[in-house]
Amino acid sequence: MVLFSPTKKDIKSIEDTARAVLGFPTSRKWESKDKQARFKSLFGANSTVITAIWNEIQNHIDEDVFRKHLLYGLLFMKVYSTEEVHCAIVGWPSVKTFREKAWHIVECIAELKPKLILIENRFINAPPETRVGFKRSFLTDDACDFGINEPYPWDRKWYAVKFNGPGVKYNVAIAIHSDNICYASGPHFSGESETTIFKENLGTAIPEDEPVEIDGCTGGDQRQMKPQAGDNRKVRKQKSIFRGRQETIFSRMKQFNVLNSHFRHNETSEEHTLYKHQVCFDAILVITQLKFMIGGDQLFDGASSKQQCVTTAEETY
């Protein structure tokens, strides 16, 4: 995906909009060293990433949606408090206006997922010789549960052991050789098996002989490489580093409170509840990927050329 590269003028326009929306006092210095920290704490990303998002969605939004409404959507996901609190932060629009504009923005950001989250990105920076025969892993894969308010009527399929309550589950795969999120599926019911999720989703997007690094909780498919699958101690240590990188993705996403607290937007139908949670998750997935691409964020190096992870399907069990 070729991004509309944010210019200094574009970035300043977003920053000026944020200053006006927040009612930032003239007695305080706006251009200070903590300006970007302010953006991250309120909107979940720095002004460069926010500008890139605006450049990408501005041709696909409703006519009555403007830059300030982008900030509504980001603040909604980042803060995820009561509607009155949200409105107070951004200058007291009506609750109805805030709600409509914020959800529209969230949906527009989520629609960028197919352009940014690409399975073929797993090959970026991978040594050419590792692609032959798919004897090496290019991806780590893991699932994470997110809490929701208890649906009615109750069904055990929602039950998440992790927090002893209702939830939904998402599966995310990231590249070993680069800072790229390459695949994501969900929402799934928290009671669903991770092996089933793998077989029906990521497993259909990769070759039948391509191994994937996982944690020790699953492993019902021969391509799923458990922690103990490795030629020697050095390789197994490297695999643990890969899995550590994977865990940081969920930690980064949960910096947005909409994913870190119980999701309150239960709808009258199961389908609508899942849809609303999915657009929030997908939007945050997009923002997280953009932060890797242009926001200065990066994962710690897990795949140096000196030490590669070699696991094959025969080594899984």
Short mmCIF file of C-alpha atoms in Angstrom, two decimals:
data_model
loop_
_atom_site.label_atom_id
_atom_site.label_comp_id
_atom_site.label_asym_id
_atom_site.label_seq_id
_atom_site.Cartn_x
_atom_site.Cartn_y
_atom_site.Cartn_z
CA MET A 1 0.00 0.00 0.00
CA VAL A 2 1.33 3.42 -0.99
CA LEU A 3 0.44 5.93 1.70
CA PHE A 4 -0.33 9.55 1.03
CA SER A 5 2.86 10.81 2.63
CA PRO A 6 2.00 13.37 5.30
CA THR A 7 3.55 16.76 4.61
CA LYS A 8 4.51 19.22 7.32
CA LYS A 9 1.55 21.34 6.25
CA ASP A 10 -0.83 18.37 6.60
CA ILE A 11 0.54 17.52 10.03
CA LYS A 12 0.27 21.12 11.22
CA SER A 13 -3.35 21.21 10.06
CA ILE A 14 -4.18 18.15 12.21
CA GLU A 15 -2.28 19.59 15.17
CA ASP A 16 -4.09 22.93 14.87
CA THR A 17 -7.42 21.09 14.71
CA ALA A 18 -6.54 19.13 17.84
CA ARG A 19 -5.56 22.29 19.67
CA ALA A 20 -8.90 23.90 18.83
CA VAL A 21 -10.97 20.80 19.62
CA LEU A 22 -9.30 20.35 23.01
CA GLY A 23 -9.64 24.03 23.85
CA PHE A 24 -5.97 24.07 24.75
CA PRO A 25 -5.33 27.13 26.94
CA THR A 26 -3.29 29.97 25.51
CA SER A 27 -1.46 30.20 28.82
CA ARG A 28 0.23 26.86 28.12
CA LYS A 29 2.87 26.25 25.50
CA TRP A 30 1.49 24.00 22.74
CA GLU A 31 4.79 23.46 20.93
CA SER A 32 6.50 21.64 23.78
CA LYS A 33 8.47 18.42 24.07
CA ASP A 34 5.42 16.62 25.45
CA LYS A 35 3.14 17.48 22.50
CA GLN A 36 3.38 14.04 20.89
CA ALA A 37 2.92 12.34 24.28
CA ARG A 38 -0.27 14.40 24.59
CA PHE A 39 -1.47 13.12 21.21
CA LYS A 40 -0.71 9.52 22.15
CA SER A 41 -2.44 9.72 25.51
CA LEU A 42 -5.61 11.24 24.04
CA PHE A 43 -5.77 9.77 20.54
CA GLY A 44 -3.52 6.70 20.64
CA ALA A 45 -0.99 7.84 18.02
CA ASN A 46 1.28 10.74 17.17
CA SER A 47 0.22 13.50 14.80
CA THR A 48 2.08 11.97 11.84
CA VAL A 49 0.11 8.72 12.03
CA ILE A 50 -3.16 10.59 12.57
CA THR A 51 -2.45 12.72 9.51
CA ALA A 52 -1.73 9.62 7.42
CA ILE A 53 -5.06 8.13 8.52
CA TRP A 54 -6.87 11.31 7.51
CA ASN A 55 -5.14 11.34 4.12
CA GLU A 56 -6.27 7.75 3.54
CA ILE A 57 -9.92 8.09 4.56
CA GLN A 58 -10.81 11.65 3.55
CA ASN A 59 -12.11 10.58 0.14
CA HIS A 60 -14.34 7.88 1.66
CA ILE A 61 -16.07 9.75 4.48
CA ASP A 62 -19.46 11.45 4.58
CA GLU A 63 -19.61 15.04 3.34
CA ASP A 64 -20.34 16.40 6.81
CA VAL A 65 -17.32 14.73 8.42
CA PHE A 66 -14.21 16.82 9.03
CA ARG A 67 -10.77 16.57 10.63
CA LYS A 68 -12.12 17.17 14.12
CA HIS A 69 -14.36 14.13 13.76
CA LEU A 70 -11.32 11.95 13.11
CA LEU A 71 -10.18 12.99 16.58
CA TYR A 72 -13.61 12.04 17.96
CA GLY A 73 -13.20 8.49 16.67
CA LEU A 74 -9.65 8.09 17.93
CA LEU A 75 -10.49 9.51 21.35
CA PHE A 76 -13.51 7.21 21.60
CA MET A 77 -11.30 4.13 21.16
CA LYS A 78 -8.42 5.42 23.26
CA VAL A 79 -10.36 6.73 26.27
CA TYR A 80 -13.57 4.65 26.02
CA SER A 81 -15.33 6.30 28.91
CA THR A 82 -18.89 7.61 29.17
CA GLU A 83 -20.25 9.73 26.33
CA GLU A 84 -20.39 12.82 28.55
CA VAL A 85 -16.68 12.45 29.34
CA HIS A 86 -15.85 12.15 25.64
CA CYS A 87 -17.92 15.22 24.80
CA ALA A 88 -16.32 17.22 27.60
CA ILE A 89 -12.83 16.52 26.25
CA VAL A 90 -13.62 17.65 22.70
CA GLY A 91 -15.59 20.84 23.36
CA TRP A 92 -19.09 19.61 24.21
CA PRO A 93 -20.67 18.50 20.94
CA SER A 94 -24.05 16.82 21.45
CA VAL A 95 -23.89 13.18 22.51
CA LYS A 96 -25.69 12.17 19.31
CA THR A 97 -23.21 14.05 17.12
CA PHE A 98 -20.20 12.60 18.91
CA ARG A 99 -21.60 9.07 18.72
CA GLU A 100 -22.46 9.24 15.00
CA LYS A 101 -19.20 10.84 13.91
CA ALA A 102 -16.99 8.64 16.10
CA TRP A 103 -18.49 5.37 14.87
CA HIS A 104 -18.33 6.53 11.25
CA ILE A 105 -14.62 7.29 11.65
CA VAL A 106 -13.94 3.95 13.35
CA GLU A 107 -15.61 2.13 10.45
CA CYS A 108 -13.62 4.10 7.87
CA ILE A 109 -10.31 3.32 9.58
CA ALA A 110 -11.23 -0.36 9.86
CA GLU A 111 -11.83 -0.47 6.10
CA LEU A 112 -8.10 0.16 5.57
CA LYS A 113 -7.28 -3.30 6.96
CA PRO A 114 -7.20 -5.14 3.58
CA LYS A 115 -4.70 -2.56 2.28
CA LEU A 116 -2.32 -2.74 5.24
CA ILE A 117 -2.57 -6.22 6.74
CA LEU A 118 -1.16 -8.45 3.99
CA ILE A 119 -0.13 -12.10 4.29
CA GLU A 120 2.60 -11.66 1.65
CA ASN A 121 4.37 -9.16 3.91
CA ARG A 122 5.74 -12.12 5.89
CA PHE A 123 8.49 -12.40 3.27
CA ILE A 124 9.77 -8.84 3.74
CA ASN A 125 13.45 -8.90 4.83
CA ALA A 126 13.47 -12.70 4.85
CA PRO A 127 16.68 -14.17 3.36
CA PRO A 128 15.83 -15.50 -0.14
CA GLU A 129 17.13 -18.98 0.63
CA THR A 130 14.61 -19.40 3.47
CA ARG A 131 11.69 -19.27 1.05
CA VAL A 132 12.62 -22.50 -0.69
CA GLY A 133 10.47 -25.41 0.45
CA PHE A 134 9.06 -23.45 3.41
CA LYS A 135 11.30 -25.22 5.92
CA ARG A 136 11.55 -22.10 8.05
CA SER A 137 8.87 -20.12 9.82
CA PHE A 138 7.95 -16.67 8.57
CA LEU A 139 5.13 -16.02 11.05
CA THR A 140 4.27 -16.22 14.72
CA ASP A 141 0.62 -16.75 15.51
CA ASP A 142 -1.39 -16.32 18.69
CA ALA A 143 -4.91 -15.62 19.92
CA CYS A 144 -6.12 -13.19 22.56
CA ASP A 145 -9.43 -12.83 24.41
CA PHE A 146 -11.17 -9.51 24.97
CA GLY A 147 -13.87 -9.01 27.57
CA ILE A 148 -17.42 -7.97 26.75
CA ASN A 149 -20.53 -7.35 28.81
CA GLU A 150 -22.50 -10.53 29.36
CA PRO A 151 -24.80 -11.21 26.40
CA TYR A 152 -28.41 -12.18 26.94
CA PRO A 153 -29.42 -14.92 26.74
CA TRP A 154 -26.20 -16.46 28.06
CA ASP A 155 -24.42 -19.09 26.01
CA ARG A 156 -21.28 -20.89 27.17
CA LYS A 157 -19.63 -20.29 23.78
CA TRP A 158 -18.82 -16.77 25.04
CA TYR A 159 -16.94 -18.04 28.09
CA ALA A 160 -13.26 -17.00 28.34
CA VAL A 161 -11.19 -18.95 30.86
CA LYS A 162 -8.67 -16.10 30.98
CA PHE A 163 -10.97 -13.77 32.88
CA ASN A 164 -13.75 -16.16 33.91
CA GLY A 165 -16.41 -14.34 31.96
CA PRO A 166 -17.76 -13.54 28.49
CA GLY A 167 -15.43 -12.53 25.71
CA VAL A 168 -14.46 -12.68 22.07
CA LYS A 169 -11.23 -13.98 20.60
CA TYR A 170 -9.01 -12.72 17.77
CA ASN A 171 -6.12 -14.44 16.06
CA VAL A 172 -3.16 -12.35 14.89
CA ALA A 173 -0.04 -13.38 12.97
CA ILE A 174 3.06 -11.19 12.65
CA ALA A 175 6.16 -11.45 10.50
CA ILE A 176 9.36 -12.81 12.03
CA HIS A 177 11.69 -10.88 9.73
CA SER A 178 9.99 -7.45 9.79
CA ASP A 179 7.64 -5.26 11.81
CA ASN A 180 4.49 -6.27 9.94
CA ILE A 181 1.15 -7.57 11.07
CA CYS A 182 0.33 -10.01 8.30
CA TYR A 183 -2.96 -11.62 9.21
CA ALA A 184 -5.84 -11.28 11.65
CA SER A 185 -9.13 -13.08 12.03
CA GLY A 186 -12.09 -12.64 14.34
CA PRO A 187 -14.10 -12.05 16.29
CA HIS A 188 -14.48 -15.66 17.34
CA PHE A 189 -16.34 -16.84 20.41
CA SER A 190 -13.91 -17.19 23.32
CA GLY A 191 -14.92 -20.81 23.77
CA GLU A 192 -13.74 -21.73 20.29
CA SER A 193 -10.61 -23.85 19.92
CA GLU A 194 -7.48 -22.03 18.74
CA THR A 195 -6.60 -25.00 16.55
CA THR A 196 -9.97 -24.79 14.83
CA ILE A 197 -9.51 -21.06 14.34
CA PHE A 198 -6.08 -21.67 12.80
CA LYS A 199 -7.30 -24.37 10.42
CA GLU A 200 -10.27 -22.33 9.21
CA ASN A 201 -8.46 -19.00 8.88
CA LEU A 202 -4.67 -18.54 8.76
CA GLY A 203 -4.24 -22.19 7.79
CA THR A 204 -6.12 -21.57 4.55
CA ALA A 205 -3.96 -18.54 3.66
CA ILE A 206 -0.54 -20.27 3.76
CA PRO A 207 0.87 -23.38 2.04
CA GLU A 208 0.28 -26.79 3.57
CA ASP A 209 4.00 -27.22 4.30
CA GLU A 210 4.74 -23.79 5.84
CA PRO A 211 5.39 -23.93 9.60
CA VAL A 212 4.13 -21.22 11.97
CA GLU A 213 5.49 -20.50 15.45
CA ILE A 214 2.90 -20.72 18.23
CA ASP A 215 2.82 -20.87 22.02
CA GLY A 216 2.34 -24.09 23.95
CA CYS A 217 -1.43 -23.85 24.27
CA THR A 218 -2.40 -25.20 20.87
CA GLY A 219 -0.92 -27.45 18.22
CA GLY A 220 -3.54 -29.61 16.51
CA ASP A 221 -2.19 -28.89 13.03
CA GLN A 222 1.19 -30.19 11.88
CA ARG A 223 2.19 -26.70 10.72
CA GLN A 224 1.87 -25.29 14.24
CA MET A 225 5.34 -25.31 15.76
CA LYS A 226 5.25 -25.63 19.55
CA PRO A 227 8.02 -24.16 21.74
CA GLN A 228 9.81 -27.49 22.13
CA ALA A 229 10.02 -28.04 18.35
CA GLY A 230 13.62 -27.18 17.46
CA ASP A 231 16.96 -28.73 16.56
CA ASN A 232 18.78 -27.47 19.64
CA ARG A 233 18.62 -25.21 22.67
CA LYS A 234 19.80 -22.18 20.69
CA VAL A 235 16.94 -22.54 18.20
CA ARG A 236 14.38 -23.01 20.97
CA LYS A 237 15.67 -19.85 22.65
CA GLN A 238 15.25 -17.96 19.40
CA LYS A 239 11.70 -19.24 19.11
CA SER A 240 10.90 -17.85 22.56
CA ILE A 241 12.08 -14.43 21.35
CA PHE A 242 9.70 -14.68 18.40
CA ARG A 243 6.81 -15.42 20.73
CA GLY A 244 7.79 -12.49 22.93
CA ARG A 245 7.48 -10.16 19.94
CA GLN A 246 4.03 -11.59 19.29
CA GLU A 247 2.83 -10.82 22.81
CA THR A 248 3.79 -7.16 22.47
CA ILE A 249 1.26 -6.73 19.65
CA PHE A 250 -1.67 -7.39 21.97
CA SER A 251 -0.10 -5.18 24.64
CA ARG A 252 0.16 -2.33 22.15
CA MET A 253 -3.42 -2.77 21.00
CA LYS A 254 -4.71 -2.82 24.55
CA GLN A 255 -3.33 0.67 25.06
CA PHE A 256 -6.69 1.59 23.53
CA ASN A 257 -9.15 1.27 26.38
CA VAL A 258 -11.92 -0.02 24.13
CA LEU A 259 -9.95 -3.29 23.96
CA ASN A 260 -8.59 -3.18 27.49
CA SER A 261 -11.93 -2.90 29.28
CA HIS A 262 -15.19 -4.77 28.96
CA PHE A 263 -16.90 -3.81 25.71
CA ARG A 264 -20.18 -2.19 26.67
CA HIS A 265 -21.81 -1.86 23.27
CA ASN A 266 -23.90 -5.02 23.37
CA GLU A 267 -26.57 -4.81 20.68
CA THR A 268 -29.95 -6.48 20.38
CA SER A 269 -28.50 -9.08 18.04
CA GLU A 270 -25.36 -11.20 18.35
CA GLU A 271 -24.35 -10.17 14.82
CA HIS A 272 -24.39 -6.45 15.59
CA THR A 273 -22.47 -6.91 18.83
CA LEU A 274 -19.72 -8.81 17.03
CA TYR A 275 -19.67 -6.25 14.21
CA LYS A 276 -19.15 -3.29 16.53
CA HIS A 277 -16.34 -5.03 18.39
CA GLN A 278 -14.72 -6.08 15.12
CA VAL A 279 -14.60 -2.58 13.61
CA CYS A 280 -12.93 -1.30 16.79
CA PHE A 281 -10.40 -4.14 16.73
CA ASP A 282 -9.67 -3.74 13.00
CA ALA A 283 -9.28 0.04 13.32
CA ILE A 284 -6.77 -0.38 16.14
CA LEU A 285 -4.97 -3.08 14.15
CA VAL A 286 -4.61 -0.58 11.29
CA ILE A 287 -3.36 2.15 13.63
CA THR A 288 -0.83 -0.24 15.20
CA GLN A 289 0.51 -1.19 11.77
CA LEU A 290 0.77 2.45 10.73
CA LYS A 291 2.73 3.18 13.88
CA PHE A 292 5.26 0.57 12.74
CA MET A 293 5.36 1.97 9.22
CA ILE A 294 5.60 5.72 9.82
CA GLY A 295 5.07 6.37 13.52
CA GLY A 296 8.50 5.40 14.78
CA ASP A 297 7.38 2.28 16.68
CA GLN A 298 9.25 -0.97 16.21
CA LEU A 299 9.40 -4.48 17.59
CA PHE A 300 12.63 -5.75 19.06
CA ASP A 301 14.73 -7.71 16.55
CA GLY A 302 13.76 -11.35 16.67
CA ALA A 303 15.34 -12.71 13.53
CA SER A 304 18.92 -11.67 12.95
CA SER A 305 20.64 -13.17 9.93
CA LYS A 306 23.10 -14.95 12.24
CA GLN A 307 20.48 -17.10 13.91
CA GLN A 308 17.47 -18.44 12.04
CA CYS A 309 14.59 -20.53 13.30
CA VAL A 310 14.50 -23.90 11.57
CA THR A 311 11.49 -26.09 12.33
CA THR A 312 9.64 -28.49 10.10
CA ALA A 313 6.28 -30.16 10.27
CA GLU A 314 7.88 -33.44 11.36
CA GLU A 315 9.25 -31.76 14.51
CA THR A 316 5.93 -30.48 15.84
CA TYR A 317 5.23 -33.26 18.31
#
